[in-house]
Coordinates of C-alpha atoms in Angstrom, one line a residue:
Chain A
X1 CA 0.0 0.0 0.0
X2 CA 3.0 2.3 0.3
X3 CA 2.1 5.6 2.0
X4 CA -1.7 5.0 1.9
X5 CA -4.2 5.2 4.7
X6 CA -6.4 2.2 5.5
X7 CA -9.6 2.6 7.5
X8 CA -12.0 -0.1 8.8
X9 CA -15.5 0.8 9.9
X10 CA -17.5 -1.3 12.3
X11 CA -21.2 -0.6 12.6
X12 CA -24.6 -2.2 12.7
X13 CA -26.9 -2.6 9.6
X14 CA -28.9 0.6 9.2
X15 CA -26.5 3.0 11.1
X16 CA -24.9 4.3 7.9
X17 CA -21.3 2.9 8.4
X18 CA -21.2 1.9 4.7
X19 CA -22.6 5.3 3.6
X20 CA -20.0 7.0 5.8
X21 CA -17.2 5.0 4.1
X22 CA -18.6 5.9 0.6
X23 CA -18.9 9.6 1.6
X24 CA -15.3 9.5 2.9
X25 CA -14.2 8.1 -0.5
X26 CA -16.1 10.8 -2.1
X27 CA -14.7 13.8 -0.3
X28 CA -11.1 12.4 -0.3
X29 CA -11.4 12.0 -4.1
X30 CA -12.0 15.7 -4.3
X31 CA -8.6 16.4 -2.7
X32 CA -7.1 14.6 -5.7
X33 CA -6.3 11.3 -3.9
X34 CA -6.8 7.8 -5.2
X35 CA -9.6 6.3 -3.2
X36 CA -11.5 3.1 -2.5
X37 CA -14.7 2.8 -0.4
X38 CA -16.4 -0.6 -0.1
X39 CA -18.6 -2.6 2.3
X40 CA -18.1 -6.2 3.2
X41 CA -21.3 -7.9 2.4
X42 CA -22.8 -10.8 4.3
X43 CA -26.4 -11.6 5.2
X44 CA -27.3 -7.9 5.7
X45 CA -30.1 -7.0 8.0
X46 CA -30.9 -4.2 10.4
X47 CA -28.8 -4.4 13.6
X48 CA -26.3 -7.1 12.4
X49 CA -22.6 -6.2 12.6
X50 CA -21.2 -4.9 9.3
X51 CA -17.8 -3.8 8.2
X52 CA -16.8 -1.3 5.6
X53 CA -13.4 -0.1 4.3
X54 CA -11.5 2.8 2.9
X55 CA -8.2 3.0 1.2
X56 CA -6.9 6.6 0.5
X57 CA -3.5 7.0 -1.2
X58 CA -1.4 9.4 -3.4
X59 CA -0.7 6.3 -5.5
X60 CA -3.0 4.2 -7.6
X61 CA -4.8 1.6 -5.5
X62 CA -4.7 -1.9 -7.0
X63 CA -5.3 -4.1 -4.0
X64 CA -8.9 -5.4 -3.9
X65 CA -8.9 -7.4 -0.7
X66 CA -10.4 -6.4 2.7
X67 CA -8.2 -4.5 5.2
X68 CA -6.4 -6.5 7.9
X69 CA -3.9 -4.0 9.4
X70 CA -5.8 -0.7 9.4
X71 CA -4.3 2.6 10.4
X72 CA -7.6 3.7 11.8
X73 CA -10.7 1.9 13.1
X74 CA -14.0 3.7 13.5
X75 CA -16.7 2.0 15.7
X76 CA -20.1 3.5 15.0
X77 CA -21.8 1.3 17.7
X78 CA -20.1 0.8 21.0
X79 CA -22.1 -2.4 21.8
X80 CA -19.9 -4.0 19.2
X81 CA -17.0 -3.9 21.5
X82 CA -18.4 -6.9 23.4
X83 CA -18.9 -9.1 20.3
X84 CA -16.4 -8.0 17.6
X85 CA -12.6 -7.8 17.9
X86 CA -12.5 -4.3 16.6
X87 CA -8.8 -3.7 17.3
X88 CA -7.7 -6.9 15.4
X89 CA -4.7 -6.0 13.3
X90 CA -5.0 -2.3 14.1
X91 CA -1.5 -0.7 14.0
X92 CA 0.0 0.3 17.3
X93 CA 0.9 3.7 15.8
X94 CA -2.7 4.0 14.5
X95 CA -5.9 5.1 16.2
X96 CA -9.5 4.0 17.1
X97 CA -12.5 6.2 17.4
X98 CA -15.5 4.9 19.3
X99 CA -19.0 6.4 19.4
X100 CA -19.8 6.4 23.1
X101 CA -20.8 8.9 25.9
X102 CA -17.9 7.3 28.0
X103 CA -14.5 8.8 28.4
X104 CA -11.3 7.4 26.9
X105 CA -10.3 6.0 30.3
X106 CA -13.7 4.3 30.7
X107 CA -13.6 2.6 27.4
X108 CA -10.0 1.6 27.1
X109 CA -10.6 -1.5 29.2
X110 CA -12.8 -3.0 26.5
X111 CA -10.0 -2.7 23.8
X112 CA -8.2 -5.9 24.6
X113 CA -5.0 -4.1 25.5
X114 CA -4.8 -1.9 22.4
X115 CA -1.7 0.4 22.8
X116 CA -2.4 3.1 20.2
X117 CA -4.4 6.3 20.4
X118 CA -8.1 6.1 21.5
X119 CA -10.7 8.8 20.8
X120 CA -14.3 8.9 21.9
X121 CA -17.1 10.9 20.4
X122 CA -20.7 11.0 21.6
X123 CA -22.1 10.9 18.2
X124 CA -25.6 10.0 19.5
X125 CA -25.7 13.2 21.6
X126 CA -24.4 15.3 18.7
X127 CA -26.9 13.8 16.3
X128 CA -29.8 14.1 18.6
X129 CA -28.9 17.8 19.2
X130 CA -28.4 18.7 15.6
X131 CA -30.8 16.4 13.8
X132 CA -33.3 15.4 16.5
X133 CA -32.6 11.7 15.8
X134 CA -29.8 9.2 16.2
X135 CA -27.9 9.2 12.9
X136 CA -24.3 8.6 14.1
X137 CA -22.7 8.5 10.7
X138 CA -22.2 12.2 10.1
X139 CA -20.4 12.8 13.4
X140 CA -18.3 9.6 12.9
X141 CA -17.3 10.7 9.4
X142 CA -16.2 14.0 10.8
X143 CA -14.2 12.3 13.5
X144 CA -12.5 10.0 11.0
X145 CA -11.4 13.0 9.0
X146 CA -10.3 15.0 12.1
X147 CA -8.2 12.1 13.5
X148 CA -6.8 10.8 10.2
X149 CA -6.1 14.4 8.9
X150 CA -6.8 13.0 5.5
X151 CA -7.8 16.5 4.5
X152 CA -8.1 19.8 6.3
X153 CA -11.2 20.8 8.1
X154 CA -12.1 23.7 5.8
X155 CA -12.0 21.7 2.6
X156 CA -13.9 18.8 4.3
X157 CA -16.7 21.1 5.4
X158 CA -16.9 22.7 2.0
X159 CA -17.0 19.4 0.1
X160 CA -19.5 17.9 2.5
X161 CA -21.9 20.8 2.0
X162 CA -21.8 20.0 -1.8
X163 CA -22.3 16.3 -1.1
X164 CA -25.2 16.9 1.3
X165 CA -26.9 19.3 -1.2
X166 CA -26.7 16.6 -3.8
X167 CA -27.7 13.7 -1.5
X168 CA -30.5 15.6 0.2
X169 CA -31.8 17.5 -2.8
X170 CA -35.3 16.4 -1.9
X171 CA -35.1 17.0 1.9
X172 CA -33.0 20.2 2.2
X173 CA -34.2 20.7 5.8
X174 CA -31.7 18.2 7.0
X175 CA -28.6 19.8 5.4
X176 CA -27.9 22.4 8.1
X177 CA -28.4 19.9 10.9
X178 CA -25.8 17.6 9.3
X179 CA -23.4 20.5 8.8
X180 CA -23.7 21.4 12.4
X181 CA -23.1 17.8 13.4
X182 CA -19.8 17.9 11.5
X183 CA -18.5 21.1 13.0
X184 CA -19.6 20.1 16.5
X185 CA -17.7 16.9 16.2
X186 CA -14.5 18.8 15.2
X187 CA -15.0 21.0 18.2
X188 CA -15.6 18.0 20.6
X189 CA -12.3 16.4 19.4
X190 CA -10.3 19.6 19.3
X191 CA -8.9 19.2 22.8
X192 CA -7.8 15.6 22.3
X193 CA -6.2 16.3 18.9
X194 CA -3.9 19.1 20.1
Chain B
X1 CA -12.6 16.0 -22.6
X2 CA -12.3 12.9 -20.4
X3 CA -13.6 13.5 -16.9
X4 CA -12.0 12.3 -13.7
X5 CA -14.6 10.9 -11.4
X6 CA -15.2 8.2 -8.7
X7 CA -17.9 5.6 -8.9
X8 CA -18.6 1.9 -8.3
X9 CA -18.3 -0.7 -11.0
X10 CA -22.1 -1.0 -11.3
X11 CA -22.4 2.8 -11.7
X12 CA -19.6 2.8 -14.3
X13 CA -21.4 0.1 -16.4
X14 CA -24.7 1.9 -16.1
X15 CA -23.0 5.2 -17.2
X16 CA -21.5 3.4 -20.2
X17 CA -24.9 2.0 -21.1
X18 CA -26.4 5.5 -20.9
X19 CA -23.7 6.8 -23.2
X20 CA -24.1 4.0 -25.7
X21 CA -27.9 4.4 -25.5
X22 CA -28.9 0.9 -26.9
X23 CA -32.4 0.4 -28.3
X24 CA -33.8 -2.2 -25.9
X25 CA -33.0 -3.4 -22.4
X26 CA -35.1 -6.2 -20.9
X27 CA -34.0 -7.0 -17.3
X28 CA -34.8 -8.8 -14.1
X29 CA -33.1 -7.9 -10.8
X30 CA -30.6 -10.1 -9.0
X31 CA -27.8 -9.3 -6.5
X32 CA -25.2 -7.9 -7.1
X33 CA -26.1 -6.7 -10.7
X34 CA -29.5 -5.2 -9.7
X35 CA -28.1 -1.7 -9.6
X36 CA -27.4 -1.7 -13.3
X37 CA -31.0 -2.0 -14.6
X38 CA -32.1 0.2 -11.6
X39 CA -29.7 3.0 -12.6
X40 CA -30.5 2.6 -16.3
X41 CA -34.2 2.9 -15.7
X42 CA -33.5 6.1 -13.6
X43 CA -31.6 7.5 -16.5
X44 CA -34.5 6.7 -18.8
X45 CA -37.0 8.2 -16.4
X46 CA -34.9 11.3 -16.2
X47 CA -34.9 11.7 -19.9
X48 CA -31.1 11.2 -20.2
X49 CA -31.4 8.2 -22.6
X50 CA -34.3 6.7 -24.6
X51 CA -33.6 3.0 -24.4
X52 CA -36.8 0.9 -24.3
X53 CA -36.7 -0.8 -20.8
X54 CA -38.7 -3.9 -20.4
X55 CA -39.3 -5.2 -16.9
X56 CA -39.7 -8.9 -17.3
X57 CA -40.7 -11.7 -14.9
X58 CA -37.5 -13.8 -15.0
X59 CA -34.0 -14.0 -16.5
X60 CA -35.3 -16.7 -18.9
X61 CA -37.6 -14.0 -20.2
X62 CA -35.0 -11.1 -20.1
X63 CA -32.6 -13.1 -22.4
X64 CA -35.5 -14.2 -24.6
X65 CA -36.7 -10.6 -25.0
X66 CA -33.1 -9.5 -25.6
X67 CA -32.8 -12.1 -28.4
X68 CA -36.3 -11.1 -29.8
X69 CA -35.4 -7.4 -29.9
X70 CA -32.0 -8.1 -31.4
X71 CA -33.6 -10.3 -34.1
X72 CA -36.0 -7.5 -34.9
X73 CA -33.0 -5.3 -35.6
X74 CA -32.6 -3.4 -32.3
X75 CA -29.3 -3.1 -30.4
X76 CA -30.1 -4.9 -27.2
X77 CA -28.7 -5.9 -23.8
X78 CA -29.5 -7.2 -20.4
X79 CA -27.7 -7.6 -17.1
X80 CA -27.6 -10.4 -14.6
X81 CA -25.6 -12.5 -12.1
X82 CA -25.3 -16.0 -10.8
X83 CA -28.6 -18.0 -10.9
X84 CA -29.9 -15.4 -13.3
X85 CA -27.4 -16.4 -15.8
X86 CA -28.1 -20.1 -15.1
X87 CA -31.8 -19.5 -15.8
X88 CA -30.8 -18.0 -19.2
X89 CA -28.8 -21.2 -20.1
X90 CA -30.9 -22.3 -23.1
X91 CA -31.3 -18.8 -24.5
X92 CA -27.6 -18.1 -24.2
X93 CA -27.0 -20.8 -26.7
X94 CA -29.8 -19.4 -28.9
X95 CA -28.3 -15.9 -28.9
X96 CA -25.0 -17.2 -30.1
X97 CA -26.2 -19.8 -32.6
X98 CA -28.6 -17.3 -34.2
X99 CA -25.6 -14.9 -34.4
X100 CA -27.2 -12.1 -32.3
X101 CA -24.7 -9.5 -31.4
X102 CA -26.4 -8.5 -28.1
X103 CA -24.6 -7.7 -24.9
X104 CA -24.8 -8.9 -21.3
X105 CA -23.4 -6.9 -18.4
X106 CA -22.5 -9.7 -16.0
X107 CA -21.6 -9.1 -12.4
X108 CA -20.0 -12.4 -11.3
X109 CA -21.5 -14.2 -8.4
X110 CA -21.2 -17.7 -7.2
X111 CA -23.8 -20.4 -7.9
X112 CA -25.6 -22.3 -5.1
X113 CA -24.9 -24.0 -2.9
X114 CA -24.4 -23.1 -0.2
X115 CA -26.6 -20.1 -1.1
X116 CA -24.2 -17.1 -1.2
X117 CA -24.3 -13.7 -2.8
X118 CA -20.5 -13.1 -3.2
X119 CA -18.1 -13.3 -6.0
X120 CA -16.6 -16.2 -7.9
X121 CA -16.6 -17.0 -11.5
X122 CA -18.8 -20.1 -11.5
X123 CA -21.7 -18.3 -13.3
X124 CA -19.8 -17.2 -16.4
X125 CA -17.5 -20.2 -16.4
X126 CA -20.7 -22.4 -16.6
X127 CA -21.6 -20.5 -19.7
X128 CA -18.1 -20.7 -21.2
X129 CA -19.2 -23.1 -24.0
X130 CA -22.4 -21.3 -25.0
X131 CA -20.7 -19.4 -27.8
X132 CA -20.5 -16.0 -26.1
X133 CA -17.4 -13.8 -26.2
X134 CA -16.3 -13.3 -22.6
X135 CA -14.3 -10.3 -21.4
X136 CA -13.2 -9.8 -17.7
X137 CA -12.4 -6.6 -15.8
X138 CA -9.9 -5.9 -13.0
X139 CA -11.4 -2.5 -12.1
X140 CA -14.4 -0.3 -12.5
X141 CA -12.4 1.5 -15.2
X142 CA -12.0 -1.7 -17.2
X143 CA -15.6 -2.7 -16.8
X144 CA -16.6 0.7 -18.2
X145 CA -14.0 0.5 -21.0
X146 CA -14.9 -3.1 -21.9
X147 CA -18.6 -2.2 -22.2
X148 CA -17.8 0.7 -24.6
X149 CA -15.9 -1.8 -26.8
X150 CA -18.7 -4.5 -26.6
X151 CA -20.9 -3.6 -29.6
X152 CA -18.1 -2.7 -32.0
X153 CA -16.7 -6.2 -31.4
X154 CA -20.0 -8.1 -31.4
X155 CA -21.6 -6.3 -34.3
X156 CA -18.5 -6.6 -36.6
X157 CA -19.6 -8.5 -39.7
X158 CA -16.8 -11.1 -39.3
X159 CA -18.0 -11.8 -35.7
X160 CA -21.8 -11.4 -35.2
X161 CA -21.7 -13.0 -31.8
X162 CA -23.1 -12.0 -28.4
X163 CA -20.7 -10.6 -25.8
X164 CA -20.6 -10.9 -22.1
X165 CA -18.8 -8.1 -20.2
X166 CA -17.9 -9.5 -16.7
X167 CA -16.8 -7.8 -13.5
X168 CA -16.4 -9.2 -10.0
X169 CA -19.5 -9.0 -7.8
X170 CA -19.2 -6.5 -4.8
X171 CA -15.4 -6.4 -5.2
X172 CA -15.7 -4.0 -8.1
X173 CA -19.4 -3.7 -8.6
X174 CA -20.0 -2.1 -5.1
X175 CA -16.6 -0.5 -4.5
X176 CA -16.3 3.2 -5.2
X177 CA -13.0 4.0 -6.9
X178 CA -11.4 6.5 -9.2
X179 CA -12.3 6.4 -12.8
X180 CA -11.8 8.4 -16.0
X181 CA -14.9 8.8 -18.1
X182 CA -15.1 9.6 -21.8
X183 CA -17.5 12.3 -23.0
X184 CA -20.8 11.2 -24.5
X185 CA -20.1 12.3 -28.0
X186 CA -16.7 10.4 -28.1
X187 CA -18.5 7.2 -27.0
X188 CA -21.4 7.6 -29.4
X189 CA -18.9 8.2 -32.3
X190 CA -16.9 5.2 -31.2
X191 CA -19.8 2.8 -30.9
X192 CA -21.6 4.2 -34.0
X193 CA -25.1 3.4 -35.2
X194 CA -26.2 -0.2 -35.5
X195 CA -27.0 -1.1 -39.0
X196 CA -28.0 -4.8 -39.1
X197 CA -27.9 -6.4 -42.5
X198 CA -30.7 -8.9 -42.0
X199 CA -33.5 -8.4 -39.4
X200 CA -37.1 -9.4 -38.8
X201 CA -38.6 -5.9 -39.1
X202 CA -37.3 -5.5 -42.7
X203 CA -40.3 -6.2 -45.0
X204 CA -38.0 -5.7 -48.1
X205 CA -35.9 -8.7 -47.1
X206 CA -37.7 -11.4 -45.2
X207 CA -35.7 -13.8 -43.1
X208 CA -36.4 -16.5 -40.6
X209 CA -34.6 -16.7 -37.3
X210 CA -34.0 -19.9 -35.4
X211 CA -35.6 -22.4 -37.8
X212 CA -35.1 -26.2 -37.6
X213 CA -32.1 -27.4 -39.4
X214 CA -31.7 -31.0 -40.6
X215 CA -28.4 -32.8 -40.1
X216 CA -27.3 -32.1 -43.6
X217 CA -26.8 -28.4 -42.7
X218 CA -26.7 -28.0 -38.9
X219 CA -23.0 -29.0 -38.6
X220 CA -22.0 -26.3 -41.1
X221 CA -23.9 -23.7 -39.0
X222 CA -21.9 -24.8 -36.0
X223 CA -18.6 -24.6 -37.9
X224 CA -19.5 -21.1 -39.0
X225 CA -20.1 -20.1 -35.4
X226 CA -16.7 -21.5 -34.6
X227 CA -15.1 -19.5 -37.4
X228 CA -16.8 -16.3 -36.1
X229 CA -15.3 -16.9 -32.6
X230 CA -11.8 -17.4 -34.2
X231 CA -12.3 -14.1 -36.2
X232 CA -13.3 -12.2 -33.1
X233 CA -9.8 -12.4 -31.7
X234 CA -8.4 -10.1 -34.4
X235 CA -11.5 -7.8 -34.1
X236 CA -11.1 -7.5 -30.3
X237 CA -7.5 -6.4 -30.9
X238 CA -8.6 -4.0 -33.7
X239 CA -11.3 -2.4 -31.5
X240 CA -8.8 -2.1 -28.6
X241 CA -6.4 -0.2 -30.8
X242 CA -9.1 2.2 -31.8
X243 CA -10.2 2.5 -28.2
X244 CA -6.6 3.4 -27.2
X245 CA -6.8 6.4 -29.7
X246 CA -9.9 7.8 -27.8
X247 CA -8.9 6.9 -24.2
X248 CA -5.1 6.5 -24.0
X249 CA -5.8 3.1 -22.3
X250 CA -4.3 0.0 -23.9
X251 CA -6.0 -3.4 -24.0
X252 CA -5.1 -6.8 -25.4
X253 CA -6.3 -10.3 -25.1
X254 CA -4.4 -10.3 -21.8
X255 CA -2.0 -8.0 -19.9
X256 CA 1.6 -9.0 -19.4
X257 CA 2.8 -7.5 -16.1
X258 CA 6.5 -7.9 -15.7
X259 CA 6.4 -11.3 -17.3
X260 CA 9.2 -10.8 -19.8
X261 CA 12.1 -12.0 -17.6
X262 CA 10.0 -13.7 -14.9
X263 CA 10.9 -17.1 -13.5
X264 CA 7.4 -17.6 -12.1
X265 CA 4.2 -16.2 -13.5
X266 CA 0.7 -16.1 -12.0
X267 CA -2.1 -16.4 -14.5
X268 CA -5.3 -14.8 -13.1
X269 CA -8.5 -13.0 -14.1
X270 CA -10.6 -10.2 -12.7
X271 CA -10.1 -8.0 -9.6
X272 CA -7.7 -10.4 -8.0
X273 CA -5.1 -9.4 -10.7
X274 CA -4.7 -6.0 -9.1
X275 CA -3.9 -7.6 -5.7
X276 CA -1.5 -9.9 -7.5
X277 CA 0.3 -7.0 -9.3
X278 CA 0.9 -5.2 -5.9
X279 CA 2.3 -8.4 -4.4
X280 CA 4.4 -8.9 -7.6
X281 CA 6.0 -5.4 -7.1
X282 CA 6.7 -6.2 -3.5
X283 CA 8.5 -9.5 -4.3
X284 CA 10.4 -7.8 -7.2
X285 CA 11.8 -5.4 -4.6
X286 CA 13.1 -8.4 -2.7
X287 CA 14.8 -9.6 -5.9
X288 CA 12.3 -12.4 -7.0
X289 CA 11.7 -12.5 -10.7
X290 CA 7.9 -12.8 -10.8
X291 CA 5.2 -11.6 -13.2
X292 CA 1.4 -11.6 -13.6
X293 CA -0.5 -12.7 -16.8
X294 CA -3.9 -11.1 -16.4
X295 CA -6.3 -12.8 -18.8
X296 CA -8.9 -10.3 -20.1
X297 CA -10.4 -12.3 -22.9
X298 CA -11.5 -15.9 -22.0
X299 CA -13.6 -16.5 -25.0
X300 CA -12.2 -16.7 -27.6
X301 CA -9.4 -18.5 -25.6
X302 CA -6.0 -17.1 -26.7
X303 CA -4.3 -20.5 -26.3
X304 CA -1.2 -19.9 -28.5
X305 CA -0.6 -16.4 -27.2
X306 CA -0.7 -17.6 -23.6
X307 CA 1.6 -20.5 -24.4
X308 CA 4.1 -18.2 -26.1
X309 CA 4.1 -15.8 -23.1
X310 CA 4.7 -18.6 -20.6
X311 CA 7.3 -20.4 -22.8
X312 CA 10.4 -19.0 -20.9
X313 CA 9.3 -19.2 -17.3
X314 CA 9.9 -22.0 -15.0
X315 CA 6.5 -22.4 -13.4
X316 CA 3.0 -20.9 -13.9
X317 CA 0.5 -20.7 -11.1
X318 CA -3.0 -20.9 -12.7
X319 CA -5.6 -19.3 -10.5
X320 CA -9.2 -20.5 -10.8
X321 CA -12.1 -18.8 -9.1
X322 CA -14.5 -21.6 -10.0
X323 CA -14.5 -25.3 -9.2
X324 CA -14.9 -27.8 -12.1
X325 CA -15.2 -30.8 -9.8
X326 CA -13.1 -32.9 -12.0
X327 CA -10.3 -33.6 -9.6
X328 CA -7.6 -31.8 -11.5
X329 CA -8.4 -28.1 -11.2
X330 CA -10.7 -25.4 -12.5
X331 CA -11.7 -24.6 -16.1
X332 CA -9.0 -21.9 -16.6
X333 CA -6.3 -24.3 -15.4
X334 CA -7.5 -27.1 -17.7
X335 CA -7.5 -24.8 -20.8
X336 CA -4.1 -23.3 -20.0
X337 CA -2.5 -26.8 -19.4
X338 CA -4.0 -28.0 -22.7
X339 CA -2.6 -24.9 -24.5
X340 CA 0.9 -25.6 -23.0
X341 CA 0.8 -29.2 -24.2
X342 CA -0.5 -28.3 -27.7
X343 CA 2.2 -25.6 -28.3
X344 CA 4.9 -27.8 -26.8
X345 CA 5.7 -25.6 -23.8
X346 CA 7.3 -27.8 -21.1
X347 CA 7.2 -26.0 -17.8
X348 CA 5.7 -26.7 -14.4
X349 CA 2.1 -25.7 -14.1
X350 CA 0.2 -25.7 -10.7
X351 CA -3.6 -25.3 -10.4
X352 CA -4.8 -23.1 -7.6
X353 CA -8.4 -22.6 -6.4
X354 CA -9.0 -19.2 -4.7
X355 CA -11.8 -16.8 -3.8
X356 CA -14.8 -19.2 -4.0
X357 CA -18.1 -17.6 -2.8
X358 CA -16.3 -14.4 -1.9
X359 CA -13.4 -15.8 0.1
X360 CA -11.0 -12.9 0.3
X361 CA -7.8 -13.1 -1.7
X362 CA -4.9 -11.1 -0.3
X363 CA -1.3 -10.0 -1.2
X364 CA -0.2 -12.5 1.5
X365 CA -1.7 -15.4 -0.5
X366 CA 0.2 -14.2 -3.6
X367 CA 3.5 -14.2 -1.6
X368 CA 2.8 -17.7 -0.3
X369 CA 2.1 -19.0 -3.8
X370 CA 5.3 -17.6 -5.3
X371 CA 7.4 -18.6 -2.3
X372 CA 6.2 -22.2 -2.4
X373 CA 6.8 -22.3 -6.1
X374 CA 10.3 -21.0 -5.6
X375 CA 11.0 -23.5 -2.9
X376 CA 9.8 -26.4 -5.0
X377 CA 11.7 -25.4 -8.2
X378 CA 14.9 -24.6 -6.3
X379 CA 14.6 -27.7 -4.2
X380 CA 14.2 -29.8 -7.4
X381 CA 10.9 -31.3 -6.2
X382 CA 7.7 -31.7 -8.1
X383 CA 5.3 -29.0 -7.0
X384 CA 1.9 -30.2 -5.7
X385 CA -0.4 -30.0 -8.8
X386 CA -3.7 -28.9 -7.4
X387 CA -4.2 -26.7 -4.3
X388 CA -6.7 -24.6 -2.5
X389 CA -5.7 -21.2 -1.2
X390 CA -7.2 -19.5 1.8
X391 CA -9.1 -22.5 3.2
X392 CA -9.9 -22.4 7.0
X393 CA -7.6 -24.6 9.0

């Protein structure tokens, strides 16, 4: 993979982990990068654990396998920590982001001794505040960009507005809420990312 | 001007279909190809193309309607996967033997059982002797490019055969990746207008399609079909040369990746070829002389060309993504071995089975294959002839 960045997403069917991975590929593409965004398909149903992946690189991406030694893991649903080995293969100099109201100290015990950086984001609270419902994928996408630094905040926000205007052309009332969810996530993580 | 974009393999093929704007598309949905007719019907509903879309009740009907439309003189196509292709079995043979230059966008998926939605090549390999041209893609880009080349190959007067444009289910069909798209006018000029010589809706020149043939004539019809398949090889190369002029992208019957001085070559098709090329570069850095032969055109089978490319290596690993249940290896392996014998190429050839029903294929698997090949050749031992890769312990 050379200098590329590899990301693995863990979520439950219906939470938008796959959509978040595809959106990340979309915005990273706009920075001129080579991108890959793909879900791992199984017997998909609401609530079942699902995995999605991203590769982002300055070089052409030729590998078509799943990702086994990611640089970043994003956990969209913290209940998965009990059933899925989310840190499997995660690089020690990498990072994991977990959607939880708990603090880093409270959650680290569930990470099977993972030595790398751990970030927590209360994506549910952010989503409920900005969208009135629990759609954790927008905050988790913002967190993935903030932690991986795959692109700077300003261009990410700009590109996401364009994406949302396209994606939500028929329900424009949700665009501002999603945009607020993104900026609130950056603010929430600002202290940890100094 | 070509446009840099990102899309999934299914989106890329649907985009190509919009640009080509064929006359008729009958289709029935099946995972993982469903998005193709879904996106095409959206393009039609939005007024971006004027193909006649026929929602049918099964794949048996979609292929029958494709043949009917093509026989009437319309440029036609359908899309399917897995059991959908199996249900078309009888019609696939009719399309080819009636010399219908229709197209099929195939998104490869395994056949039951166990029932499974993921990729392997057992659907298209099962149809390998139906008389269709078969072209495989490593990436979304290749699936797009191959579809644009489909009609100029199929409709060529020396060919007149149906063509199947294959891509790997989910691995490319559902993965978003970078792509370069040609503009609509360039594609339309390249593909041109379909002008069938003989067709049912031509009152000036009545013809019959699919009549009974007594034994006195039927064998000649089959021989003509075989000649058309042989002719298609040169036409595929000619269309690829023209395509290079408009796109800058070069295609052949297969791609030779670092094979020229290679001691060991892996022969592979589809998306796994990209993974193999990455592993090949890694091993080259360590000083191993390895190469990849990525087969693009499986029908017609380029037997002599493959044999010539393999002539100077010590061992070839032939990678099948489809079981043949014959005890010796998959269909690709059987055909390559027969080509080696026929053209008197005496090298070691090992049959590998990988990626069945979506089992992941990784760079580590490629390292393992080349390393065990190297150990056997250097140790002077006979390599094991038929092996499975990535099985659970």
